[in-house]
Phi, psi and omega in degrees: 000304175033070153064013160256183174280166154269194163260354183321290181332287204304317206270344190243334190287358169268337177284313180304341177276323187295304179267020162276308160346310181255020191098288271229102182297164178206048194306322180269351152283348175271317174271039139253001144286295192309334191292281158008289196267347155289335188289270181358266229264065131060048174256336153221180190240131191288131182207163196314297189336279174337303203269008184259356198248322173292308200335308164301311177307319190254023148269329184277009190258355195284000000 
């Protein structure tokens, strides 16, 4: 990240819209682009907590 944009926003936010378009929620890829685009324009800082909490999350989704 080192304080630039990625490309995540640009590659993922036409899918989440392509499945909300159909029904297909996609909660835990929309808030791991939001997550994204604050570590970007800095409004948080990336830290263990953050990436232990998707983790969890997308263990409790397996």
């Amino acid at each position: 990240m080192r304080k630039r944009p990625t490309e995540v926003p640009t590659q993922y936010l036409p899918v989440i819209q392509l499945g909300a378009e159909h029904g297909i929620a996609k909660p835990l890829l929309i808030e791991l682009v939001s997550l994204i685009q604050q570590l970007e324009n800095q409004s948080i800082q990336m830290t263990e907590e953050h990436l232990t909490a998707l983790d969890t999350k997308a263990a409790a989704r397996a």
